[in-house]
Amino acid sequence: MIGTKSSKVNWQAYAIVSLIGLAGVTIAASLMKLWVLTAIPIGFLFGFFLQKGDLCGSSAFSETIMMRDPRKMVGLWILIVVAMLGFAGLDLLGWVKLSPKPLLYLNYIIGGVIFGVGMVFSGGCISGCLYKGATGNLNSIIAILGIPVGVMMVEYGPLNGVHVWMKKHIISLADGKPVSLFGLIGLPFWVLALLFAAVTLAAISIMRRRSSALPAHSANDDMPWLQRAMTRSWRPWAAGLAIGLLMVPAYLSSAASGRNYPLGVTHGVMQAELLLLDNGFEHVYSSPSAAGAAGANPTGSASEKKGSGKQIVWWLVLEVLALPLGSWVSARMSGQAKLLPKPPDEMLFALLGGVMIGIGAAFAGGCVVGNIMSGWALMSIGMFLFGIVTILSNWAATYFYMMGGQSGK
């Protein structure tokens, strides 16, 4: 157990080193105009916020029916609505071109089912496995080994033919654009974002009035707010708010690097492993004119690049490599970084789950981060479909695998 004095010294040291490092990378990116480097602070902060709020998509969905606790689901929704407002501002300023994903309904339905079940077996979504694995969760570490295997089975392996066939079944608007909520309704994106925000604020206000007051954390009352923020866990809504705000610079960083889409992790995990196992890649660092053109390939999926072979999108790789570092620093500050051994049967299911979420995410072109956090914030109808299928599949697997087919209290 870390003592009070030691804890204070440690969190300050980690905070100072992290700030210097993030500031140095950001300054270097600005001086060299190599904006892909800004993926490092983005990924670091993403991992830091995820660990602080324990905001894993799989846990958020499962705990809703297992523990009757929707707080993480609320945190995810707050994240999405805050990101919506941020994207609306970027769109009005003309700084990004909104890029909702196309409605590949077979990909999202089949991928969502496999992904939703796989999350329960592995104990996390892809970002969840990354931040939990970095803090010592052995199941998550095992699942991380299986994720890129599943993705590569779809991108380059035996499932690629099925993947390509499913992608031929696409629904578009009359003008050929991707099916989005703002495109269907005909209202500007910013108007719908404000409506979502207003409804969300009203719902939260009603929930707060109906719920009993939360108990005060007396142990933290005399602690300075910065130390409390750095050394204690956050409520899910606070982590959701932080990540929602982070989505704005993430979108700018990604678009400036030639990838016109906000946060995503699926193909970054695969490409990071490819760097260790293979060679002969097409490397993508940045492109001054790519921000507009990149909307056609927001995920970094190799199968969307006709004839280009294996591709490394360095924005995704750097983001994915920085994410575990940020979560580890967060856990070290609060004394939560430690190896958590698991039973062998759980580890076996975690490996299977990792392969499944890799396959499901590759079929669907993304995971909770790219398809639900970013995709819902961009009001993509296809991403709403994927999210609903994923949540329902997660609940079914949770009910039978985690709860043994027994209803919770």
mmCIF file of C-alpha atoms in Angstrom:
data_model
loop_
_atom_site.group_PDB
_atom_site.id
_atom_site.type_symbol
_atom_site.label_atom_id
_atom_site.label_comp_id
_atom_site.label_asym_id
_atom_site.label_seq_id
_atom_site.Cartn_x
_atom_site.Cartn_y
_atom_site.Cartn_z
ATOM 1 C CA MET A 1 0.000 0.000 0.000
ATOM 2 C CA ILE A 2 1.439 3.389 -0.911
ATOM 3 C CA GLY A 3 1.677 5.794 1.970
ATOM 4 C CA THR A 4 0.288 9.321 1.883
ATOM 5 C CA LYS A 5 3.658 11.088 1.583
ATOM 6 C CA SER A 6 5.025 8.652 -0.995
ATOM 7 C CA SER A 7 1.794 8.820 -2.965
ATOM 8 C CA LYS A 8 2.012 12.610 -3.109
ATOM 9 C CA VAL A 9 5.590 12.529 -4.390
ATOM 10 C CA ASN A 10 4.812 9.847 -6.959
ATOM 11 C CA TRP A 11 1.756 11.456 -8.528
ATOM 12 C CA GLN A 12 3.507 14.803 -8.808
ATOM 13 C CA ALA A 13 6.548 13.217 -10.443
ATOM 14 C CA TYR A 14 4.413 11.299 -12.931
ATOM 15 C CA ALA A 15 2.365 14.419 -13.676
ATOM 16 C CA ILE A 16 5.423 16.614 -14.279
ATOM 17 C CA VAL A 17 7.200 14.071 -16.497
ATOM 18 C CA SER A 18 3.998 13.430 -18.465
ATOM 19 C CA LEU A 19 3.317 17.138 -19.009
ATOM 20 C CA ILE A 20 6.883 17.784 -20.153
ATOM 21 C CA GLY A 21 6.765 14.822 -22.509
ATOM 22 C CA LEU A 22 3.378 15.708 -24.011
ATOM 23 C CA ALA A 23 4.338 19.365 -24.394
ATOM 24 C CA GLY A 24 7.633 18.400 -26.039
ATOM 25 C CA VAL A 25 5.955 16.118 -28.574
ATOM 26 C CA THR A 26 3.321 18.742 -29.396
ATOM 27 C CA ILE A 27 5.942 21.473 -29.881
ATOM 28 C CA ALA A 28 8.049 19.183 -32.071
ATOM 29 C CA ALA A 29 5.006 18.333 -34.203
ATOM 30 C CA SER A 30 4.263 22.036 -34.642
ATOM 31 C CA LEU A 31 7.831 23.000 -35.538
ATOM 32 C CA MET A 32 8.255 20.147 -38.026
ATOM 33 C CA LYS A 33 4.661 20.388 -39.331
ATOM 34 C CA LEU A 34 4.513 16.631 -38.780
ATOM 35 C CA TRP A 35 1.018 16.545 -37.297
ATOM 36 C CA VAL A 36 0.961 12.763 -37.072
ATOM 37 C CA LEU A 37 3.057 13.128 -33.902
ATOM 38 C CA THR A 38 0.096 14.766 -32.166
ATOM 39 C CA ALA A 39 -1.478 11.302 -32.071
ATOM 40 C CA ILE A 40 0.882 10.591 -29.136
ATOM 41 C CA PRO A 41 -0.596 13.133 -26.681
ATOM 42 C CA ILE A 42 -4.088 12.307 -27.965
ATOM 43 C CA GLY A 43 -3.587 8.586 -27.308
ATOM 44 C CA PHE A 44 -1.921 9.216 -23.941
ATOM 45 C CA LEU A 45 -4.777 11.383 -22.676
ATOM 46 C CA PHE A 46 -7.346 8.950 -24.070
ATOM 47 C CA GLY A 47 -5.792 6.088 -22.109
ATOM 48 C CA PHE A 48 -5.474 8.270 -19.012
ATOM 49 C CA PHE A 49 -9.154 9.259 -19.075
ATOM 50 C CA LEU A 50 -10.347 5.717 -19.833
ATOM 51 C CA GLN A 51 -8.491 4.329 -16.827
ATOM 52 C CA LYS A 52 -9.621 7.130 -14.521
ATOM 53 C CA GLY A 53 -13.286 6.418 -15.264
ATOM 54 C CA ASP A 54 -12.865 2.672 -15.956
ATOM 55 C CA LEU A 55 -14.916 3.529 -19.032
ATOM 56 C CA CYS A 56 -14.836 0.262 -20.965
ATOM 57 C CA GLY A 57 -17.659 -0.312 -23.440
ATOM 58 C CA SER A 58 -18.019 -3.966 -22.481
ATOM 59 C CA SER A 59 -18.263 -3.163 -18.771
ATOM 60 C CA ALA A 60 -20.692 -0.338 -19.470
ATOM 61 C CA PHE A 61 -23.065 -2.629 -21.346
ATOM 62 C CA SER A 62 -22.728 -5.678 -19.075
ATOM 63 C CA GLU A 63 -23.082 -3.799 -15.790
ATOM 64 C CA THR A 64 -26.367 -2.352 -16.964
ATOM 65 C CA ILE A 65 -28.045 -5.755 -16.723
ATOM 66 C CA MET A 66 -25.713 -7.567 -14.293
ATOM 67 C CA MET A 67 -25.614 -4.913 -11.583
ATOM 68 C CA ARG A 68 -28.490 -2.734 -12.715
ATOM 69 C CA ASP A 69 -25.914 0.044 -12.873
ATOM 70 C CA PRO A 70 -26.222 2.314 -15.938
ATOM 71 C CA ARG A 71 -23.658 4.911 -14.845
ATOM 72 C CA LYS A 72 -21.024 3.887 -17.391
ATOM 73 C CA MET A 73 -23.644 3.843 -20.154
ATOM 74 C CA VAL A 74 -24.550 7.384 -19.110
ATOM 75 C CA GLY A 75 -20.855 8.292 -19.196
ATOM 76 C CA LEU A 76 -20.561 6.959 -22.758
ATOM 77 C CA TRP A 77 -23.631 8.913 -23.836
ATOM 78 C CA ILE A 78 -22.277 12.130 -22.301
ATOM 79 C CA LEU A 79 -19.041 11.504 -24.209
ATOM 80 C CA ILE A 80 -20.967 11.134 -27.467
ATOM 81 C CA VAL A 81 -23.104 14.253 -26.999
ATOM 82 C CA VAL A 82 -20.124 16.413 -25.997
ATOM 83 C CA ALA A 83 -18.262 15.159 -29.071
ATOM 84 C CA MET A 84 -21.311 15.965 -31.223
ATOM 85 C CA LEU A 85 -21.224 19.568 -30.035
ATOM 86 C CA GLY A 86 -17.487 19.763 -30.672
ATOM 87 C CA PHE A 87 -17.815 18.314 -34.176
ATOM 88 C CA ALA A 88 -20.623 20.777 -34.904
ATOM 89 C CA GLY A 89 -18.283 23.629 -34.018
ATOM 90 C CA LEU A 90 -15.481 22.240 -36.196
ATOM 91 C CA ASP A 91 -17.940 21.826 -39.076
ATOM 92 C CA LEU A 92 -19.284 25.373 -38.772
ATOM 93 C CA LEU A 93 -15.730 26.716 -38.744
ATOM 94 C CA GLY A 94 -14.882 24.638 -41.812
ATOM 95 C CA TRP A 95 -11.955 22.970 -40.068
ATOM 96 C CA VAL A 96 -13.059 19.394 -40.816
ATOM 97 C CA LYS A 97 -15.344 17.657 -43.263
ATOM 98 C CA LEU A 98 -17.817 15.480 -41.379
ATOM 99 C CA SER A 99 -17.327 11.870 -42.454
ATOM 100 C CA PRO A 100 -20.046 9.482 -41.231
ATOM 101 C CA LYS A 101 -19.342 5.917 -42.306
ATOM 102 C CA PRO A 102 -21.355 4.258 -45.093
ATOM 103 C CA LEU A 103 -24.299 1.988 -44.243
ATOM 104 C CA LEU A 104 -22.789 -1.470 -44.802
ATOM 105 C CA TYR A 105 -25.639 -3.204 -43.037
ATOM 106 C CA LEU A 106 -24.364 -6.783 -43.320
ATOM 107 C CA ASN A 107 -20.968 -5.794 -41.951
ATOM 108 C CA TYR A 108 -22.501 -4.013 -38.993
ATOM 109 C CA ILE A 109 -25.043 -6.701 -38.134
ATOM 110 C CA ILE A 110 -22.714 -9.706 -38.431
ATOM 111 C CA GLY A 111 -19.705 -7.824 -37.061
ATOM 112 C CA GLY A 112 -21.780 -6.437 -34.193
ATOM 113 C CA VAL A 113 -22.965 -9.883 -33.116
ATOM 114 C CA ILE A 114 -19.441 -11.350 -33.114
ATOM 115 C CA PHE A 115 -17.993 -8.261 -31.453
ATOM 116 C CA GLY A 116 -20.667 -8.045 -28.756
ATOM 117 C CA VAL A 117 -20.234 -11.685 -27.700
ATOM 118 C CA GLY A 118 -16.446 -11.502 -27.925
ATOM 119 C CA MET A 119 -16.364 -8.529 -25.545
ATOM 120 C CA VAL A 120 -17.974 -10.617 -22.806
ATOM 121 C CA PHE A 121 -15.511 -13.494 -23.258
ATOM 122 C CA SER A 122 -12.485 -11.176 -23.277
ATOM 123 C CA GLY A 123 -13.745 -8.921 -20.496
ATOM 124 C CA GLY A 124 -13.376 -5.753 -22.510
ATOM 125 C CA CYS A 125 -13.707 -3.981 -25.832
ATOM 126 C CA ILE A 126 -10.496 -3.228 -27.732
ATOM 127 C CA SER A 127 -9.738 0.028 -25.926
ATOM 128 C CA GLY A 128 -10.832 -1.623 -22.670
ATOM 129 C CA CYS A 129 -8.360 -4.465 -23.158
ATOM 130 C CA LEU A 130 -5.606 -1.958 -23.965
ATOM 131 C CA TYR A 131 -6.059 0.166 -20.851
ATOM 132 C CA LYS A 132 -6.804 -2.769 -18.527
ATOM 133 C CA GLY A 133 -3.909 -4.790 -19.903
ATOM 134 C CA ALA A 134 -1.531 -1.874 -19.333
ATOM 135 C CA THR A 135 -2.470 -1.855 -15.644
ATOM 136 C CA GLY A 136 -1.953 -5.587 -15.163
ATOM 137 C CA ASN A 137 -5.202 -7.390 -16.024
ATOM 138 C CA LEU A 138 -3.936 -10.740 -17.320
ATOM 139 C CA ASN A 139 -7.149 -11.570 -19.214
ATOM 140 C CA SER A 140 -6.860 -8.272 -21.081
ATOM 141 C CA ILE A 141 -3.215 -8.933 -21.915
ATOM 142 C CA ILE A 142 -4.156 -12.343 -23.333
ATOM 143 C CA ALA A 143 -7.066 -10.820 -25.290
ATOM 144 C CA ILE A 144 -4.747 -8.194 -26.824
ATOM 145 C CA LEU A 145 -2.717 -11.023 -28.358
ATOM 146 C CA GLY A 146 -5.839 -12.376 -30.059
ATOM 147 C CA ILE A 147 -7.278 -9.090 -31.333
ATOM 148 C CA PRO A 148 -4.827 -8.470 -34.219
ATOM 149 C CA VAL A 149 -5.099 -12.137 -35.209
ATOM 150 C CA GLY A 150 -8.851 -11.697 -35.670
ATOM 151 C CA VAL A 151 -8.428 -8.428 -37.556
ATOM 152 C CA MET A 152 -5.835 -9.897 -39.911
ATOM 153 C CA MET A 153 -8.038 -12.928 -40.591
ATOM 154 C CA VAL A 154 -10.516 -10.451 -42.086
ATOM 155 C CA GLU A 155 -8.118 -7.991 -43.682
ATOM 156 C CA TYR A 156 -5.611 -10.423 -45.214
ATOM 157 C CA GLY A 157 -6.721 -13.950 -44.332
ATOM 158 C CA PRO A 158 -9.474 -16.522 -44.946
ATOM 159 C CA LEU A 159 -12.348 -14.206 -44.026
ATOM 160 C CA ASN A 160 -11.383 -11.464 -46.459
ATOM 161 C CA GLY A 161 -13.603 -12.813 -49.256
ATOM 162 C CA VAL A 162 -16.653 -12.756 -46.985
ATOM 163 C CA HIS A 163 -15.719 -9.255 -45.855
ATOM 164 C CA VAL A 164 -15.438 -7.961 -49.420
ATOM 165 C CA TRP A 165 -18.741 -9.618 -50.388
ATOM 166 C CA MET A 166 -20.573 -8.057 -47.445
ATOM 167 C CA LYS A 167 -19.222 -4.616 -48.314
ATOM 168 C CA LYS A 168 -20.960 -4.771 -51.682
ATOM 169 C CA HIS A 169 -24.293 -4.506 -49.855
ATOM 170 C CA ILE A 170 -24.462 -0.821 -49.156
ATOM 171 C CA ILE A 171 -27.298 1.658 -48.705
ATOM 172 C CA SER A 172 -26.689 5.295 -49.607
ATOM 173 C CA LEU A 173 -28.736 8.474 -49.811
ATOM 174 C CA ALA A 174 -30.157 9.572 -53.160
ATOM 175 C CA ASP A 175 -27.133 11.812 -53.738
ATOM 176 C CA GLY A 176 -24.759 8.936 -53.021
ATOM 177 C CA LYS A 177 -23.680 10.231 -49.615
ATOM 178 C CA PRO A 178 -23.490 7.987 -46.515
ATOM 179 C CA VAL A 179 -26.757 7.588 -44.624
ATOM 180 C CA SER A 180 -26.663 9.904 -41.614
ATOM 181 C CA LEU A 181 -29.282 11.253 -39.256
ATOM 182 C CA PHE A 182 -28.776 14.833 -40.438
ATOM 183 C CA GLY A 183 -28.868 13.673 -44.067
ATOM 184 C CA LEU A 184 -32.153 11.794 -43.572
ATOM 185 C CA ILE A 185 -33.933 14.488 -41.580
ATOM 186 C CA GLY A 186 -32.576 17.398 -43.579
ATOM 187 C CA LEU A 187 -31.591 19.497 -40.557
ATOM 188 C CA PRO A 188 -28.073 20.877 -40.159
ATOM 189 C CA PHE A 189 -25.705 18.824 -38.026
ATOM 190 C CA TRP A 190 -25.337 21.592 -35.449
ATOM 191 C CA VAL A 191 -29.099 21.866 -34.936
ATOM 192 C CA LEU A 192 -29.399 18.145 -34.195
ATOM 193 C CA ALA A 193 -26.350 18.308 -31.912
ATOM 194 C CA LEU A 194 -28.015 21.068 -29.881
ATOM 195 C CA LEU A 195 -31.246 19.053 -29.707
ATOM 196 C CA PHE A 196 -29.377 15.987 -28.456
ATOM 197 C CA ALA A 197 -27.606 18.131 -25.862
ATOM 198 C CA ALA A 198 -30.849 19.742 -24.679
ATOM 199 C CA VAL A 199 -32.628 16.394 -24.312
ATOM 200 C CA THR A 200 -29.616 14.929 -22.510
ATOM 201 C CA LEU A 201 -29.436 17.823 -20.050
ATOM 202 C CA ALA A 202 -33.165 17.539 -19.368
ATOM 203 C CA ALA A 203 -32.894 13.764 -18.792
ATOM 204 C CA ILE A 204 -29.928 14.186 -16.434
ATOM 205 C CA SER A 205 -31.780 16.872 -14.492
ATOM 206 C CA ILE A 206 -34.787 14.565 -14.049
ATOM 207 C CA MET A 207 -32.556 11.636 -13.023
ATOM 208 C CA ARG A 208 -30.752 13.751 -10.438
ATOM 209 C CA ARG A 209 -34.010 14.914 -8.890
ATOM 210 C CA ARG A 210 -35.332 11.362 -8.664
ATOM 211 C CA SER A 211 -32.158 9.765 -7.314
ATOM 212 C CA SER A 212 -31.008 10.016 -3.733
ATOM 213 C CA ALA A 213 -27.989 12.125 -2.909
ATOM 214 C CA LEU A 214 -24.690 10.321 -3.326
ATOM 215 C CA PRO A 215 -22.651 9.789 -0.135
ATOM 216 C CA ALA A 216 -19.844 12.235 0.385
ATOM 217 C CA HIS A 217 -16.283 10.980 0.087
ATOM 218 C CA SER A 218 -15.040 12.246 3.416
ATOM 219 C CA ALA A 219 -11.552 10.831 2.870
ATOM 220 C CA ASN A 220 -11.089 13.217 -0.068
ATOM 221 C CA ASP A 221 -12.601 16.324 1.521
ATOM 222 C CA ASP A 222 -9.298 17.756 2.765
ATOM 223 C CA MET A 223 -7.314 16.715 -0.299
ATOM 224 C CA PRO A 224 -6.362 19.403 -2.870
ATOM 225 C CA TRP A 225 -8.523 19.079 -5.985
ATOM 226 C CA LEU A 226 -5.594 18.405 -8.325
ATOM 227 C CA GLN A 227 -4.223 15.621 -6.140
ATOM 228 C CA ARG A 228 -7.712 14.170 -5.828
ATOM 229 C CA ALA A 229 -8.150 14.233 -9.613
ATOM 230 C CA MET A 230 -4.779 12.596 -10.249
ATOM 231 C CA THR A 231 -4.862 9.933 -7.532
ATOM 232 C CA ARG A 232 -8.523 8.896 -7.344
ATOM 233 C CA SER A 233 -10.918 7.251 -9.762
ATOM 234 C CA TRP A 234 -13.354 9.482 -11.622
ATOM 235 C CA ARG A 235 -17.059 9.055 -11.959
ATOM 236 C CA PRO A 236 -17.999 7.758 -15.430
ATOM 237 C CA TRP A 237 -19.715 11.013 -16.425
ATOM 238 C CA ALA A 238 -16.519 12.970 -15.685
ATOM 239 C CA ALA A 239 -14.387 10.611 -17.786
ATOM 240 C CA GLY A 240 -17.014 10.760 -20.537
ATOM 241 C CA LEU A 241 -16.931 14.555 -20.478
ATOM 242 C CA ALA A 242 -13.122 14.580 -20.673
ATOM 243 C CA ILE A 243 -12.993 12.135 -23.592
ATOM 244 C CA GLY A 244 -15.802 13.990 -25.383
ATOM 245 C CA LEU A 245 -13.740 17.176 -25.192
ATOM 246 C CA LEU A 246 -10.629 15.262 -26.314
ATOM 247 C CA MET A 247 -12.536 14.166 -29.428
ATOM 248 C CA VAL A 248 -12.250 17.702 -30.829
ATOM 249 C CA PRO A 249 -8.436 17.994 -30.979
ATOM 250 C CA ALA A 250 -8.331 14.295 -31.926
ATOM 251 C CA TYR A 251 -10.432 15.011 -35.028
ATOM 252 C CA LEU A 252 -8.213 17.968 -35.960
ATOM 253 C CA SER A 253 -5.041 15.947 -35.372
ATOM 254 C CA SER A 254 -6.284 12.978 -37.384
ATOM 255 C CA ALA A 255 -7.567 15.085 -40.283
ATOM 256 C CA ALA A 256 -4.314 17.049 -40.468
ATOM 257 C CA SER A 257 -2.493 13.723 -40.728
ATOM 258 C CA GLY A 258 -4.543 12.516 -43.700
ATOM 259 C CA ARG A 259 -7.198 10.500 -41.845
ATOM 260 C CA ASN A 260 -10.497 12.382 -41.762
ATOM 261 C CA TYR A 261 -12.043 10.697 -38.723
ATOM 262 C CA PRO A 262 -11.902 11.060 -34.921
ATOM 263 C CA LEU A 263 -10.665 8.415 -32.473
ATOM 264 C CA GLY A 264 -10.329 4.769 -33.503
ATOM 265 C CA VAL A 265 -8.156 1.861 -32.350
ATOM 266 C CA THR A 266 -9.016 -1.355 -34.234
ATOM 267 C CA HIS A 267 -6.661 -1.087 -37.207
ATOM 268 C CA GLY A 268 -3.999 0.618 -35.111
ATOM 269 C CA VAL A 269 -3.714 -2.562 -33.009
ATOM 270 C CA MET A 270 -3.435 -4.713 -36.113
ATOM 271 C CA GLN A 271 -0.906 -2.441 -37.789
ATOM 272 C CA ALA A 272 1.248 -2.231 -34.659
ATOM 273 C CA GLU A 273 1.551 -6.018 -34.683
ATOM 274 C CA LEU A 274 2.195 -6.068 -38.434
ATOM 275 C CA LEU A 275 5.240 -3.878 -37.848
ATOM 276 C CA LEU A 276 6.674 -6.669 -35.694
ATOM 277 C CA LEU A 277 5.761 -9.585 -37.949
ATOM 278 C CA ASP A 278 5.898 -8.403 -41.544
ATOM 279 C CA ASN A 279 7.473 -5.930 -43.947
ATOM 280 C CA GLY A 280 6.871 -4.279 -47.309
ATOM 281 C CA PHE A 281 4.271 -1.762 -46.116
ATOM 282 C CA GLU A 282 2.960 1.462 -47.519
ATOM 283 C CA HIS A 283 3.601 3.991 -44.754
ATOM 284 C CA VAL A 284 1.179 6.888 -44.281
ATOM 285 C CA TYR A 285 2.495 9.776 -42.180
ATOM 286 C CA SER A 286 0.673 12.834 -43.425
ATOM 287 C CA SER A 287 -0.584 14.496 -46.571
ATOM 288 C CA PRO A 288 -1.290 18.230 -46.910
ATOM 289 C CA SER A 289 -4.262 17.579 -49.207
ATOM 290 C CA ALA A 290 -5.494 14.369 -47.616
ATOM 291 C CA ALA A 291 -7.896 15.823 -45.069
ATOM 292 C CA GLY A 292 -10.670 16.075 -47.596
ATOM 293 C CA ALA A 293 -9.877 12.918 -49.520
ATOM 294 C CA ALA A 294 -9.364 10.768 -46.460
ATOM 295 C CA GLY A 295 -13.047 10.689 -45.720
ATOM 296 C CA ALA A 296 -13.335 7.773 -48.131
ATOM 297 C CA ASN A 297 -11.117 5.701 -45.859
ATOM 298 C CA PRO A 298 -11.615 6.898 -42.294
ATOM 299 C CA THR A 299 -10.681 3.624 -40.633
ATOM 300 C CA GLY A 300 -7.255 2.911 -42.078
ATOM 301 C CA SER A 301 -8.520 -0.458 -43.327
ATOM 302 C CA ALA A 302 -6.271 -2.069 -45.890
ATOM 303 C CA SER A 303 -9.237 -3.636 -47.673
ATOM 304 C CA GLU A 304 -10.478 -0.147 -48.516
ATOM 305 C CA LYS A 305 -7.233 0.645 -50.341
ATOM 306 C CA LYS A 306 -7.531 -1.004 -53.719
ATOM 307 C CA GLY A 307 -4.280 -2.580 -54.782
ATOM 308 C CA SER A 308 -2.160 -0.861 -52.130
ATOM 309 C CA GLY A 309 -1.398 -3.970 -50.075
ATOM 310 C CA LYS A 310 -0.544 -3.712 -46.392
ATOM 311 C CA GLN A 311 -0.658 -0.185 -45.102
ATOM 312 C CA ILE A 312 0.559 1.417 -41.884
ATOM 313 C CA VAL A 313 -1.377 4.531 -40.869
ATOM 314 C CA TRP A 314 0.998 6.008 -38.337
ATOM 315 C CA TRP A 315 -1.600 8.225 -36.665
ATOM 316 C CA LEU A 316 -3.468 5.087 -35.582
ATOM 317 C CA VAL A 317 -0.317 3.227 -34.574
ATOM 318 C CA LEU A 318 1.027 6.097 -32.453
ATOM 319 C CA GLU A 319 -2.365 6.622 -30.822
ATOM 320 C CA VAL A 320 -2.636 2.927 -29.930
ATOM 321 C CA LEU A 321 0.925 2.777 -28.571
ATOM 322 C CA ALA A 322 0.405 5.886 -26.434
ATOM 323 C CA LEU A 323 -2.965 4.755 -25.035
ATOM 324 C CA PRO A 324 -1.581 2.021 -22.716
ATOM 325 C CA LEU A 325 1.146 4.373 -21.522
ATOM 326 C CA GLY A 326 -1.450 6.951 -20.481
ATOM 327 C CA SER A 327 -3.536 4.353 -18.663
ATOM 328 C CA TRP A 328 -0.451 2.950 -16.913
ATOM 329 C CA VAL A 329 0.540 6.426 -15.687
ATOM 330 C CA SER A 330 -3.007 6.987 -14.445
ATOM 331 C CA ALA A 331 -2.995 3.662 -12.596
ATOM 332 C CA ARG A 332 0.456 4.297 -11.115
ATOM 333 C CA MET A 333 -0.705 7.631 -9.749
ATOM 334 C CA SER A 334 -3.546 5.940 -7.885
ATOM 335 C CA GLY A 335 -1.671 2.776 -6.893
ATOM 336 C CA GLN A 336 -3.833 0.564 -9.123
ATOM 337 C CA ALA A 337 -1.155 -0.812 -11.452
ATOM 338 C CA LYS A 338 -0.582 -4.419 -10.446
ATOM 339 C CA LEU A 339 -0.700 -7.834 -12.078
ATOM 340 C CA LEU A 340 -4.098 -9.500 -11.698
ATOM 341 C CA PRO A 341 -3.728 -13.285 -12.249
ATOM 342 C CA LYS A 342 -6.738 -15.100 -13.690
ATOM 343 C CA PRO A 343 -7.863 -18.758 -13.785
ATOM 344 C CA PRO A 344 -6.692 -20.732 -16.856
ATOM 345 C CA ASP A 345 -10.227 -21.240 -18.185
ATOM 346 C CA GLU A 346 -10.874 -17.488 -18.080
ATOM 347 C CA MET A 347 -7.611 -16.855 -19.931
ATOM 348 C CA LEU A 348 -8.611 -19.309 -22.635
ATOM 349 C CA PHE A 349 -11.960 -17.576 -23.077
ATOM 350 C CA ALA A 350 -10.159 -14.219 -23.073
ATOM 351 C CA LEU A 351 -7.997 -15.356 -25.980
ATOM 352 C CA LEU A 352 -11.057 -16.590 -27.861
ATOM 353 C CA GLY A 353 -12.833 -13.332 -27.064
ATOM 354 C CA GLY A 354 -9.869 -11.329 -28.336
ATOM 355 C CA VAL A 355 -9.956 -13.138 -31.683
ATOM 356 C CA MET A 356 -13.744 -12.641 -31.851
ATOM 357 C CA ILE A 357 -13.645 -8.911 -31.176
ATOM 358 C CA GLY A 358 -10.864 -8.595 -33.727
ATOM 359 C CA ILE A 359 -13.003 -10.363 -36.351
ATOM 360 C CA GLY A 360 -16.149 -8.436 -35.421
ATOM 361 C CA ALA A 361 -14.394 -5.074 -35.396
ATOM 362 C CA ALA A 362 -12.690 -5.776 -38.734
ATOM 363 C CA PHE A 363 -15.995 -6.797 -40.348
ATOM 364 C CA ALA A 364 -17.621 -3.637 -38.987
ATOM 365 C CA GLY A 365 -14.684 -1.322 -39.686
ATOM 366 C CA GLY A 366 -14.299 -0.347 -36.040
ATOM 367 C CA CYS A 367 -15.071 -1.028 -32.395
ATOM 368 C CA VAL A 368 -16.673 0.848 -29.507
ATOM 369 C CA VAL A 369 -14.272 3.755 -30.037
ATOM 370 C CA GLY A 370 -14.505 4.161 -33.812
ATOM 371 C CA ASN A 371 -18.070 2.994 -34.341
ATOM 372 C CA ILE A 372 -19.927 4.016 -31.194
ATOM 373 C CA MET A 373 -17.999 6.884 -29.597
ATOM 374 C CA SER A 374 -16.950 8.502 -32.885
ATOM 375 C CA GLY A 375 -19.629 7.000 -35.154
ATOM 376 C CA TRP A 376 -22.624 7.971 -33.011
ATOM 377 C CA ALA A 377 -21.130 11.431 -32.495
ATOM 378 C CA LEU A 378 -21.088 11.775 -36.300
ATOM 379 C CA MET A 379 -24.741 10.596 -36.405
ATOM 380 C CA SER A 380 -24.032 7.721 -38.786
ATOM 381 C CA ILE A 381 -27.085 5.470 -39.190
ATOM 382 C CA GLY A 382 -24.802 2.513 -39.856
ATOM 383 C CA MET A 383 -23.014 3.116 -36.568
ATOM 384 C CA PHE A 384 -26.327 3.302 -34.698
ATOM 385 C CA LEU A 385 -27.149 -0.101 -36.225
ATOM 386 C CA PHE A 386 -23.781 -1.538 -35.197
ATOM 387 C CA GLY A 387 -24.113 -0.136 -31.680
ATOM 388 C CA ILE A 388 -27.596 -1.536 -31.111
ATOM 389 C CA VAL A 389 -26.618 -4.990 -32.390
ATOM 390 C CA THR A 390 -23.434 -4.937 -30.283
ATOM 391 C CA ILE A 391 -25.259 -3.955 -27.088
ATOM 392 C CA LEU A 392 -27.979 -6.585 -27.555
ATOM 393 C CA SER A 393 -25.377 -9.284 -28.293
ATOM 394 C CA ASN A 394 -23.365 -8.207 -25.274
ATOM 395 C CA TRP A 395 -26.456 -8.436 -23.062
ATOM 396 C CA ALA A 396 -27.327 -11.901 -24.376
ATOM 397 C CA ALA A 397 -23.785 -13.190 -23.776
ATOM 398 C CA THR A 398 -23.660 -11.524 -20.358
ATOM 399 C CA TYR A 399 -26.949 -13.147 -19.373
ATOM 400 C CA PHE A 400 -25.921 -16.671 -20.354
ATOM 401 C CA TYR A 401 -22.123 -16.611 -19.805
ATOM 402 C CA MET A 402 -21.714 -14.218 -16.853
ATOM 403 C CA MET A 403 -25.059 -14.669 -15.107
ATOM 404 C CA GLY A 404 -25.668 -18.317 -15.894
ATOM 405 C CA GLY A 405 -29.090 -17.557 -17.343
ATOM 406 C CA GLN A 406 -30.282 -16.215 -13.992
ATOM 407 C CA SER A 407 -31.841 -12.796 -13.600
ATOM 408 C CA GLY A 408 -30.050 -10.399 -11.291
ATOM 409 C CA LYS A 409 -31.658 -8.986 -8.217
#
